[in-house]
Every structure is written in C-alpha cells, then in structure tokens.
CSV table of C-alpha atoms in Angstrom, one decimal:
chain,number,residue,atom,x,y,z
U,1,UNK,CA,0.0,0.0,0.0
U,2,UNK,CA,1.0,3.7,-0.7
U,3,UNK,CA,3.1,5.2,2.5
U,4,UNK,CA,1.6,8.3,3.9
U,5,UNK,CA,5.5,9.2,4.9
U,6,UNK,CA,6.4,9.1,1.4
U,7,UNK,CA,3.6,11.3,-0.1
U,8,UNK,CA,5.0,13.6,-2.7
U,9,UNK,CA,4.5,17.3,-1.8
U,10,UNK,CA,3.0,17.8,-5.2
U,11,UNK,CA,-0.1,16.1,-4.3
U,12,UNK,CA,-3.3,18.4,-4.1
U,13,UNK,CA,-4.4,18.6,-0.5
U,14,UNK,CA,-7.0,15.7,0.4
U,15,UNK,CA,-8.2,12.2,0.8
U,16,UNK,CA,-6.0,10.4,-2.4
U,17,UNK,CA,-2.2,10.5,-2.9
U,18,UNK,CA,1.0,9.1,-3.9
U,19,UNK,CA,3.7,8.4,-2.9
U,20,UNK,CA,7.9,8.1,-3.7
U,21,UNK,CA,7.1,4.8,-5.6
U,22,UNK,CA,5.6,6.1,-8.2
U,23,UNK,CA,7.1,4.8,-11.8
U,24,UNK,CA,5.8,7.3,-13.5
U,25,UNK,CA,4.1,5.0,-16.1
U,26,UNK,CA,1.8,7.3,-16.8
U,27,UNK,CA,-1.5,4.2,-15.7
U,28,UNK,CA,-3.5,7.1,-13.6
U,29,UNK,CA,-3.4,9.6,-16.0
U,30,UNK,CA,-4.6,6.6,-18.2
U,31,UNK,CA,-7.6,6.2,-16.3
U,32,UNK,CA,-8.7,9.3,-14.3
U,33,UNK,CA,-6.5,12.4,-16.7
U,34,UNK,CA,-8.3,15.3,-15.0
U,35,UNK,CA,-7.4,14.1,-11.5
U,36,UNK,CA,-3.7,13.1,-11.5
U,37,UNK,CA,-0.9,14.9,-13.3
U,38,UNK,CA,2.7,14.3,-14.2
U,39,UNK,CA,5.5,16.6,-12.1
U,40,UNK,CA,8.7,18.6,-13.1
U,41,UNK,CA,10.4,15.1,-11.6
U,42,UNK,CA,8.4,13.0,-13.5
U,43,UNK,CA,6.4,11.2,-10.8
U,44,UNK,CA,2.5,11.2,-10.8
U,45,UNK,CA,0.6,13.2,-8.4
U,46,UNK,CA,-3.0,14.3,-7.2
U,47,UNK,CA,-3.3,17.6,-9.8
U,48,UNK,CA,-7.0,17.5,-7.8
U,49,UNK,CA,-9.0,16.1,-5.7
U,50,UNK,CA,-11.9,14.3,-6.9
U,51,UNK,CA,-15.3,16.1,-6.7
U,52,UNK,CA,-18.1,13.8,-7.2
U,53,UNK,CA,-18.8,10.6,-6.5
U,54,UNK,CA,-17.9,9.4,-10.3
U,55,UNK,CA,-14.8,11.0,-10.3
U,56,UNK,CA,-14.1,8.9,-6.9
U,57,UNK,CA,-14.6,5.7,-8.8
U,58,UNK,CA,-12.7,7.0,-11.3
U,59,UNK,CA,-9.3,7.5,-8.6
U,60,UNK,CA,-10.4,4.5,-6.9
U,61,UNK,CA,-9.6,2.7,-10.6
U,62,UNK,CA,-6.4,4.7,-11.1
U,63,UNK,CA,-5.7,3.2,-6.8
U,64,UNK,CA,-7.0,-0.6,-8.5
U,65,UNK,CA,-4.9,-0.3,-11.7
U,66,UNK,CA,-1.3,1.1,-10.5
U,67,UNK,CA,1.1,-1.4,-10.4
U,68,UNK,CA,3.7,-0.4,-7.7
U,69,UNK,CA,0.3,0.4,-5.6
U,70,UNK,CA,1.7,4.2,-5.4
U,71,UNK,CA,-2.1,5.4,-5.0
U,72,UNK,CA,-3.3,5.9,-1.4
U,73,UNK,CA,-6.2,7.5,0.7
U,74,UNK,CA,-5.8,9.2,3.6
U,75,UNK,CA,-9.3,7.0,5.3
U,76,UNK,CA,-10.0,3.2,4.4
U,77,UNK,CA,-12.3,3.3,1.5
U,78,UNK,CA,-14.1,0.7,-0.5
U,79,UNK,CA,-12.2,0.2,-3.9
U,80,UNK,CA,-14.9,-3.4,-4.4
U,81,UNK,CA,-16.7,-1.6,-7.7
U,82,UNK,CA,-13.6,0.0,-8.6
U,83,UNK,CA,-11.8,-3.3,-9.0
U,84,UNK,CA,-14.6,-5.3,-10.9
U,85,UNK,CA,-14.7,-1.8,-13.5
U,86,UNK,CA,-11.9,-3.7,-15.7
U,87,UNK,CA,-11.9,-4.4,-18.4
U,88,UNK,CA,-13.4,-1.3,-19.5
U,89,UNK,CA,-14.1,-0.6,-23.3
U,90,UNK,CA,-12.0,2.1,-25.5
U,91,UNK,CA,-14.2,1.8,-28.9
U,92,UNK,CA,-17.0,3.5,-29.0
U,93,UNK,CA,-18.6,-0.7,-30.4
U,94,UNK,CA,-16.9,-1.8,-27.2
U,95,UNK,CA,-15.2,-4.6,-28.5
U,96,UNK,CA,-11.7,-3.3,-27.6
U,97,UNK,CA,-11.2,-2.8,-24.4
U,98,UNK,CA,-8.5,-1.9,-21.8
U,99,UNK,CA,-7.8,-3.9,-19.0
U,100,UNK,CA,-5.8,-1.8,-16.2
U,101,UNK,CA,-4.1,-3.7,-13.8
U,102,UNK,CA,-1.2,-2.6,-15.1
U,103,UNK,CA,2.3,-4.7,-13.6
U,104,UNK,CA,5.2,-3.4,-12.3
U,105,UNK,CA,7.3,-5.9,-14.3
U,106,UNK,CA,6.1,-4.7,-17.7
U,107,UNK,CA,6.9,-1.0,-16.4
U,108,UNK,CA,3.5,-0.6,-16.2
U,109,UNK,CA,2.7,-1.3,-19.6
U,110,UNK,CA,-1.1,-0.9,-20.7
U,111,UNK,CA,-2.7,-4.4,-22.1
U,112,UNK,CA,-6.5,-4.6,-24.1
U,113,UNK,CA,-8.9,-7.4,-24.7
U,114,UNK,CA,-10.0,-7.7,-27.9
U,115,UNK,CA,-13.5,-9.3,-27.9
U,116,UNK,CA,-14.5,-11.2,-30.8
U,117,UNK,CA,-16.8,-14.2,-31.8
U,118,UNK,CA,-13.5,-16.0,-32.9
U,119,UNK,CA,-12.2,-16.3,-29.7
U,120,UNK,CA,-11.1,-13.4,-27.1
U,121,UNK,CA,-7.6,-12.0,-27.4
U,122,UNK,CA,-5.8,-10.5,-25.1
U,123,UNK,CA,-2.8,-7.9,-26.0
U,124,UNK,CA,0.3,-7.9,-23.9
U,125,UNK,CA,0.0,-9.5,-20.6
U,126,UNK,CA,-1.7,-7.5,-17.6
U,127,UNK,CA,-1.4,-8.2,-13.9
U,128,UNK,CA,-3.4,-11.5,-12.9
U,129,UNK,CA,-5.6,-9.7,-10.1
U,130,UNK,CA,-8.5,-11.6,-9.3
U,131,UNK,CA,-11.2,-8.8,-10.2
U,132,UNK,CA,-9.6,-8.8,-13.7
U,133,UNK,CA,-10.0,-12.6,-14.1
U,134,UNK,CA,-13.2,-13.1,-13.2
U,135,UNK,CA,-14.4,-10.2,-15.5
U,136,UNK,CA,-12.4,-12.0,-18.5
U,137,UNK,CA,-14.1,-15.2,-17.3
U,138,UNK,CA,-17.8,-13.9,-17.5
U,139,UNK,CA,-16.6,-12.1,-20.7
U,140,UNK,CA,-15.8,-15.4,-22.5
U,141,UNK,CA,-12.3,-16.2,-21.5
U,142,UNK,CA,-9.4,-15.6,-23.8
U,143,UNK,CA,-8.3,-17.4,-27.0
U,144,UNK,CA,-5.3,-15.7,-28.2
U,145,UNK,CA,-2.9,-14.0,-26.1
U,146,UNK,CA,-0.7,-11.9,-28.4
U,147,UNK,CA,2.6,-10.4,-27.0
U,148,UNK,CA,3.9,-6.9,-28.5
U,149,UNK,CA,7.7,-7.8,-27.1
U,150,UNK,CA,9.1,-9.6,-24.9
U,151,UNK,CA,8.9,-6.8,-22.1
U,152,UNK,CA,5.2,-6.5,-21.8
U,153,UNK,CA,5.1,-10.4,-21.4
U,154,UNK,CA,4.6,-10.4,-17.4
U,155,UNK,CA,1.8,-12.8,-15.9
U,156,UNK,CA,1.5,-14.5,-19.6
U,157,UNK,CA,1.9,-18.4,-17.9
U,158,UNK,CA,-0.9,-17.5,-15.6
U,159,UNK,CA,-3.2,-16.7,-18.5
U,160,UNK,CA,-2.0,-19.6,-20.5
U,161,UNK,CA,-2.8,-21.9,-17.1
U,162,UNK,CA,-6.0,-20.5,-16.6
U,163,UNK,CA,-7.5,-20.4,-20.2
U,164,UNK,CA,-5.4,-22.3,-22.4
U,165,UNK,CA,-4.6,-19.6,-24.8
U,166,UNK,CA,-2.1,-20.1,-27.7
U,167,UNK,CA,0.4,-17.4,-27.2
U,168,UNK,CA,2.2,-15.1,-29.9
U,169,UNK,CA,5.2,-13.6,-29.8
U,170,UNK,CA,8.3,-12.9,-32.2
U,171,UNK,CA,11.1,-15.6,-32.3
U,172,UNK,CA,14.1,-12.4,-31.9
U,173,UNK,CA,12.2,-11.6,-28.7
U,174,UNK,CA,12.2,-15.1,-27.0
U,175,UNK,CA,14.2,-15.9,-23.6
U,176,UNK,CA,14.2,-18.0,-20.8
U,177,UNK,CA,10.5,-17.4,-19.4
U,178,UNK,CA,9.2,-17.6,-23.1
U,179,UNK,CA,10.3,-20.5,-24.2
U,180,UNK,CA,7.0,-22.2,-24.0
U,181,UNK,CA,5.6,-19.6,-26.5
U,182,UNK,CA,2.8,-22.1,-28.7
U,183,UNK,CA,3.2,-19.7,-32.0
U,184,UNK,CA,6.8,-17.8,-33.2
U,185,UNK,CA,6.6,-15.1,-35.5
U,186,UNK,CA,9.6,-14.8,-38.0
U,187,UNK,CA,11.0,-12.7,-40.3
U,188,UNK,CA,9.7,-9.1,-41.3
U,189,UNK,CA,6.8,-9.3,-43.5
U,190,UNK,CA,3.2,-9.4,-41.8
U,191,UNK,CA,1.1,-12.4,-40.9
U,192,UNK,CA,-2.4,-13.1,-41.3
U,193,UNK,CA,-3.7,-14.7,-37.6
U,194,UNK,CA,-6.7,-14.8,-38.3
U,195,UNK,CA,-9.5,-12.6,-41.3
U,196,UNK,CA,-9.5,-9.6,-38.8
U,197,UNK,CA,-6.1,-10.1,-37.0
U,198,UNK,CA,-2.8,-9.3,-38.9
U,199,UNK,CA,0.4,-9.5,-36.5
U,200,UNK,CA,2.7,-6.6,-38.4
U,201,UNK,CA,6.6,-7.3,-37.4
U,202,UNK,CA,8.4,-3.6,-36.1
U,203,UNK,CA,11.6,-4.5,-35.5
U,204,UNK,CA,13.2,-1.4,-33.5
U,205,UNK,CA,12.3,-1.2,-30.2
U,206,UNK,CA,13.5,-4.4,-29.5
U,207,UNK,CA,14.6,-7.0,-32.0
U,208,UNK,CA,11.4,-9.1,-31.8
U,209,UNK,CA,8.7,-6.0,-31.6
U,210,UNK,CA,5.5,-6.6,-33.6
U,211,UNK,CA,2.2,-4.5,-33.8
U,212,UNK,CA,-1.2,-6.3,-34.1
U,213,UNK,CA,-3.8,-4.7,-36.4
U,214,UNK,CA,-7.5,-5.8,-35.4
U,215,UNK,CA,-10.2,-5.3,-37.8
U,216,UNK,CA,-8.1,-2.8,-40.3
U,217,UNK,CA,-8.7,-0.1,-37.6
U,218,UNK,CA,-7.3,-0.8,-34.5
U,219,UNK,CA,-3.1,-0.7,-34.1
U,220,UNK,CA,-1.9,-2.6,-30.9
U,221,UNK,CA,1.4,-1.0,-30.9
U,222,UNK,CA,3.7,-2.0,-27.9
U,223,UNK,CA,6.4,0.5,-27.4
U,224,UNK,CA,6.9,1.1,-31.2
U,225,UNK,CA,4.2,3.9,-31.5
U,226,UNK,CA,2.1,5.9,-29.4
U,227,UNK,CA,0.2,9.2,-28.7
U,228,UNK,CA,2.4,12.1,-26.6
U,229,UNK,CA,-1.5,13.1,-24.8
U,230,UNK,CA,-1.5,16.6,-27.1
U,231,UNK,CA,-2.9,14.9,-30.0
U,232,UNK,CA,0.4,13.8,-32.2
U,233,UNK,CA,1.9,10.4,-32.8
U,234,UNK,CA,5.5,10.2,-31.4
U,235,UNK,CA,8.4,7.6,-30.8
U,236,UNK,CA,11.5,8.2,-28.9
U,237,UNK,CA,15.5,7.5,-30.1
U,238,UNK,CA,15.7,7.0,-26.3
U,239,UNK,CA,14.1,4.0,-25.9
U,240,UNK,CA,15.0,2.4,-29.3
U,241,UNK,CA,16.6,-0.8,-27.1
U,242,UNK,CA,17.6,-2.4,-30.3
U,243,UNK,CA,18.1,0.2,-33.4
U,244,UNK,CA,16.6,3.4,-34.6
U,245,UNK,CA,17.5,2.9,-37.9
U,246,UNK,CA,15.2,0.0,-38.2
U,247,UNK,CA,12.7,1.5,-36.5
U,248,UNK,CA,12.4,4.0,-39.0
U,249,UNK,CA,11.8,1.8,-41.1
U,250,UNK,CA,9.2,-0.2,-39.6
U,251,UNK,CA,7.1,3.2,-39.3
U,252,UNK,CA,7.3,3.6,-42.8
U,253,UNK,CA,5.7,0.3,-43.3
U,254,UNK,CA,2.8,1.3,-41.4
U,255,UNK,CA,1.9,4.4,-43.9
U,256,UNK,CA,0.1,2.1,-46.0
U,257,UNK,CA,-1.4,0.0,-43.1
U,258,UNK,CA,-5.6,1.3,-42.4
U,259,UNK,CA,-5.7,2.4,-38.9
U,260,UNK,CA,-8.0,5.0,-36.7
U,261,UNK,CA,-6.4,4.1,-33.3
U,262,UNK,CA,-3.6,3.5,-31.9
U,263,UNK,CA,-3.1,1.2,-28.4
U,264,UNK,CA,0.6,1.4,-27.0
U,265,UNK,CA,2.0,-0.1,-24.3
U,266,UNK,CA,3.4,3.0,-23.1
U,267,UNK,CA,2.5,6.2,-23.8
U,268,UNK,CA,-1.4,7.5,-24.5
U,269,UNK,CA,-3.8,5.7,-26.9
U,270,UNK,CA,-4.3,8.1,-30.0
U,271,UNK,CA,-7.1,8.0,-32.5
U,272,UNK,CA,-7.0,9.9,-36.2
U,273,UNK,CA,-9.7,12.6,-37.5
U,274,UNK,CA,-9.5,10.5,-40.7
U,275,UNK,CA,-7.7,8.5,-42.6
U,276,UNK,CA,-5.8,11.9,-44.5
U,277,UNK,CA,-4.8,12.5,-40.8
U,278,UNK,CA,-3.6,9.2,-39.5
U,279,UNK,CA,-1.2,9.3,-42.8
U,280,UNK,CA,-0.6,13.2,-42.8
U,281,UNK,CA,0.6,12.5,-38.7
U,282,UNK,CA,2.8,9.6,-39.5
U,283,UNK,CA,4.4,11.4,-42.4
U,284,UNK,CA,5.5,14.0,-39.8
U,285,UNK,CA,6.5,11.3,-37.1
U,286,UNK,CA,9.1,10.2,-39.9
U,287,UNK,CA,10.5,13.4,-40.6
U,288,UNK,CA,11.0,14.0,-36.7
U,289,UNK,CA,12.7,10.6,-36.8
U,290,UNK,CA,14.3,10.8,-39.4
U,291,UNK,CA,15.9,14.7,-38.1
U,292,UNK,CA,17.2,12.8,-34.9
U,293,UNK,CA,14.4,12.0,-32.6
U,294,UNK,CA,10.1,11.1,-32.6
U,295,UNK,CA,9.3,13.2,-30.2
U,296,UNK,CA,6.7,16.3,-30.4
U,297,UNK,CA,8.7,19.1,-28.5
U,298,UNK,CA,8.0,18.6,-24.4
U,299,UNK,CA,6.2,15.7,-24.9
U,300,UNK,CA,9.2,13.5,-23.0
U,301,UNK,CA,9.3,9.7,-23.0
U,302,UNK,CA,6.5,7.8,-22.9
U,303,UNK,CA,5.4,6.7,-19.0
U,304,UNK,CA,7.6,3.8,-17.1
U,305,UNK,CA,9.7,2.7,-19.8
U,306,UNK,CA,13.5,3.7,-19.1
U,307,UNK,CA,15.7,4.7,-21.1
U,308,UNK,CA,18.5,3.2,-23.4
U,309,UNK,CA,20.1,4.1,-26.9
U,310,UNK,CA,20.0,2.2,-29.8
U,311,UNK,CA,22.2,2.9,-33.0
C-alpha cells in the first residue's frame, strides 16, 4: 500500500495521494486524466482532488490499476466496484477494451482485450488480479494471447494456465520465461492470424517487436508507437533498445497499413480525424525521426519505460 510518509509534496491537499514509488508509467493519467498529473520530476501526483462521487470511482480505478500500488487515501475506502470496473471498453462498439491492472514488471505497460466471436484476445499481458479474471471469465475467457515484445510479457503463464490460450510472440524476442511460446513469429513481412487479425513485425524497439492490427482499424502498438496526450503520434530515439535505424523503417511500413487508433503499451492511446490525418501524422512522425528524434517538442518519454540508446 502507498506510504503516507512518502507522499510527494506535489499532491493536491485531500483524501488520495501518492507516494515516492511512483514509476511514472503514466497508468493514472490513463484512467482518471483530469485528477492526476505528471510533475517537473516525473512522478504522478494528485493535480486534484476528486469532486463527485464518479470521479471517486474513477481515482479509486487509477488506486486498483497502479502497479507499484503508489495510490493511497488518507481514510480506508471501498475500492470493491472500482476493482470489478476492468476491463473497460475504448471503442465506441466496445469490442476493444483496456484492462488496467497494469504490472510493475512490464513497467507498467497498458494491455487490451479484444472481444471477438473468434475467440477473445488478449494484448500484452496484464497483472493477474483476481477482479480482472473473473471479468475476462464472465466475458468469455481468452483465446489468443498476443505479446507486443518480450517486455510486456509479465503474468503471460498464468493466462495460458487459466485459459489455455495459444500465445504469440516474435522468435528475436524469446528468452528464458518464453520458451513455452505455442506460436513464433519470423522474419519481417506481416502475418495473417486470423480474417480480422494481422500481426505486423516492427523491428526497432527491440529486436522481436510486432504491432497487431485488429479489424483494419485498431493498431496494438507496444512501445513502437504511441500518442504524446496533445494529440500527435510520437516515438522516442531513447528507448529504441535495439536500433533506430530500423525502427524507421518499420514506421514507414505502417503508412500504407488502415488504422483509426492507436493502443501502446506506453505512452497515451491516440485516434485519427481521418484516414488523410492518420497518414498526414505519420508522415510528420518520420520526418522527426528521421531529423534525430520522434518526439513532439515537451512531450518526454513515454510513461515507465526507461531509457536506453540504440544505433
């Protein structure tokens, strides 16, 4: 639980807080943006107190979904409805939806549940709270469990345990604890999983990163791509672990691939005006990239991950 001791002073006075432990993966501001804010030392804090009862469910979520439990209250409250609020849908259809519970050993990297009458897939592995899987039970389980990387990979064997899913991830990304992987993706040119799933390699970020494009409108990203929360797309030289050169061009693959959203890992979910914007935006991503660095100016790395340097 979040130390009272070790609440940061830029916390709004009140009931919630957090504390020194914070990550900064950015999960809060995920879930309840008008209530917690990122500092000058990069570390979440209270920007304001919640002032209804819905934006109280919505801190209690932020509280639910933090993965280094950084999120406190000054008096014991129930968080019961808050925890069974995951997964919580991002489409307006509601068939992609985000599951919170975010874990400290993916630094906090967001995960989504596609729902589908295929079979249920789940992006990236989440924290296996209980709340979370007894709402993926009642929602049909999950079929497919496809893994961005092999950082975001976390509870994976839990979800394989419970449900039996065949798991996905890129042979360059494999290790020790994902050996057991039922389905290796090789090489650089994308493959089909299913009609409406297309697993899109993006070699960059690591060796092994891949993007999974659901329904020719919905980009499941990882840490290749991602929204900087002021309404551009953005990737960082930073935290280009295996080469920025390739990753370059992996985005310019993606100018001919139909998406409206985006869904990182790190970073904030982004969605295009139209399809002129989504290929006008990446088209200025690549010049920024291709000048030195992805960034939009201020927007700093995206939440949790830390950084290294690629060539």
């Amino acid at each position: 639980m979040a130390d009272p001791a070790q609440r940061l002073s830029e916390n709004a006075p009140g009931e919630f807080f957090v504390d020194a432990s914070c990550i900064d993966c950015e999960t809060c501001m995920i879930v309840a943006p008008d209530l917690f804010g990122e500092s000058d030392r990069e570390l979440a804090y209270v920007l304001r107190q919640p002032g209804d009862a819905a934006e109280r469910h919505r801190a209690l979520m932020a509280l639910v979904a933090c993965p280094t439990r950084s999120i406190g209250t000054v008096s014991r409250l129930d968080a019961r409805r808050a925890a069974a609020s995951f997964p919580e849908p991002v489409t307006p259809d509601g068939d992609v939806l985000y599951c919170g519970y975010a874990h400290e050993e993916s630094f906090g990297a967001s995960s989504y549940l596609i729902r589908r009458p295929g079979g249920n897939v789940l992006v990236d592995s989440p924290r296996a709270a209980g709340p979370l899987l007894k709402r993926l039970d009642a929602l049909g389980g999950v079929a497919l469990m496809f893994l961005t990387h092999r950082d975001d990979v976390a509870d994976h064997e839990t979800f394989r345990r419970r449900y039996g899913c065949t798991r996905v991830l890129h042979a360059d990304d494999m290790g020790p604890g994902t050996a057991g992987i039922e389905r290796r993706l090789e090489g650089e040119e994308p493959v089909a999983l299913a009609e409406d799933l297309l697993a899109i390699p993006v070699p960059g970020h690591t060796r092994g990163s891949a993007a999974l494009l659901f329904d020719r409108r919905v980009l499941f990203s990882g840490d290749h791509l991602w929204g900087d929360g002021r309404g551009r797309l953005a990737a960082s030289r930073r935290v280009a672990w295996h080469s920025w050169r390739r990753q370059i061009a992996s985005m310019e693959r993606l100018l001919d691939v139909p998406f409206q959203w985006v869904l990182p890992g790190h970073g904030r979910p982004w969605r295009a005006a139209s399809e002129a914007d989504r290929r006008r935006q990446l088209q200025d991503l690549l010049r920024r990239m291709r000048g030195g660095d992805g960034e939009a100016p201020g927007s700093g790395l995206p939440g949790g991950l830390p950084e290294r340097s690629g060539t």
